[in-house]
Amino acid sequence: MRVLLVEDDEPIAESLTRGLSRYGFEVRWVRTGAEALAAEDFALALVDLGLPDVDGLDVCRELRARGDVPIIVISARSDEVDRVVGLEIGADDYVTKPFGVREVVARMRAVLRRVQPAQAEPEAHGRVRIDRRGRRVHLDGGEVELTPKEFDLLAFLAEDPGAVFTREQIMEAVWDENWFGPTKTLDVHVGVLRRKLGDAASLETVRGVGFRLVLP
Ligand code: CA
């Protein structure tokens, strides 16, 4: 999913871009309001309020006037007035700096769920159905018993079927944001999912890189 990041602070933008890409988001980073308003084809916008050319609130207002794309304000300004104004002019949520990538991703997912209620419906992937809200998986109509981590792993890979996720991306998204240890537990979970899903889905090993989920 493509995300527009409007942020003039380079270290913040770089760490957020890196962090979000680990969660499978494709980030288009721009530094100014003008560039933000020229950008196209993104599914969600993260907008800093303190921009070099215009007020970030004006960017939010203009994006909202153009359509329904979800907007999350990211700002060092923590005062209540900005928060209220931001939400009043149509931003969907507000995150105050400093923040962790995990918090931003959680807000993004929550906002996307709210604006795209269709996604709350179980996703059909061939014979496999994934109900993210109920955290249940059905195979040929029968429920597959999965542990929480097995579910998280399958749900993460199923966000972009066919795409390769690195072991690090998976470990950080499913287990812990700061995972530096061995990834044996990942192989164990992949093995269990393969057994439970049988030939309805294949978790392919991409040697030296990671895994991809292929759904026939
Ligand atoms: Ca700024």
mmCIF file of N, CA, C and O and ligand atoms in Angstrom, residues 7-9 48-51 97, ligand 1:
data_model
loop_
_atom_site.group_PDB
_atom_site.id
_atom_site.type_symbol
_atom_site.label_atom_id
_atom_site.label_comp_id
_atom_site.label_asym_id
_atom_site.label_seq_id
_atom_site.Cartn_x
_atom_site.Cartn_y
_atom_site.Cartn_z
ATOM 1 N N GLU A 7 6.781 15.486 5.370
ATOM 2 C CA GLU A 7 7.594 15.733 6.574
ATOM 3 C C GLU A 7 8.905 16.371 6.143
ATOM 4 O O GLU A 7 9.624 15.819 5.311
ATOM 5 N N ASP A 8 9.230 17.537 6.702
ATOM 6 C CA ASP A 8 10.474 18.204 6.304
ATOM 7 C C ASP A 8 11.656 17.814 7.184
ATOM 8 O O ASP A 8 12.796 18.107 6.858
ATOM 9 N N ASP A 9 11.390 17.167 8.292
ATOM 10 C CA ASP A 9 12.477 16.768 9.189
ATOM 11 C C ASP A 9 13.067 15.444 8.694
ATOM 12 O O ASP A 9 12.430 14.399 8.767
ATOM 13 N N ASP A 48 2.847 16.218 8.491
ATOM 14 C CA ASP A 48 3.439 17.016 9.559
ATOM 15 C C ASP A 48 2.831 18.415 9.490
ATOM 16 O O ASP A 48 2.541 18.914 8.404
ATOM 17 N N LEU A 49 2.614 19.044 10.644
ATOM 18 C CA LEU A 49 2.001 20.376 10.608
ATOM 19 C C LEU A 49 3.009 21.485 10.332
ATOM 20 O O LEU A 49 2.690 22.472 9.683
ATOM 21 N N GLY A 50 4.241 21.331 10.812
ATOM 22 C CA GLY A 50 5.234 22.386 10.625
ATOM 23 C C GLY A 50 6.033 22.167 9.353
ATOM 24 O O GLY A 50 7.084 21.555 9.374
ATOM 25 N N LEU A 51 5.528 22.662 8.246
ATOM 26 C CA LEU A 51 6.200 22.490 6.954
ATOM 27 C C LEU A 51 6.864 23.798 6.558
ATOM 28 O O LEU A 51 6.461 24.874 7.000
ATOM 29 N N LYS A 97 4.626 13.765 18.128
ATOM 30 C CA LYS A 97 6.037 13.380 18.222
ATOM 31 C C LYS A 97 6.504 13.552 19.659
ATOM 32 O O LYS A 97 6.071 14.491 20.325
HETATM 33 CA CA CA B 1 8.302 19.926 10.506
#
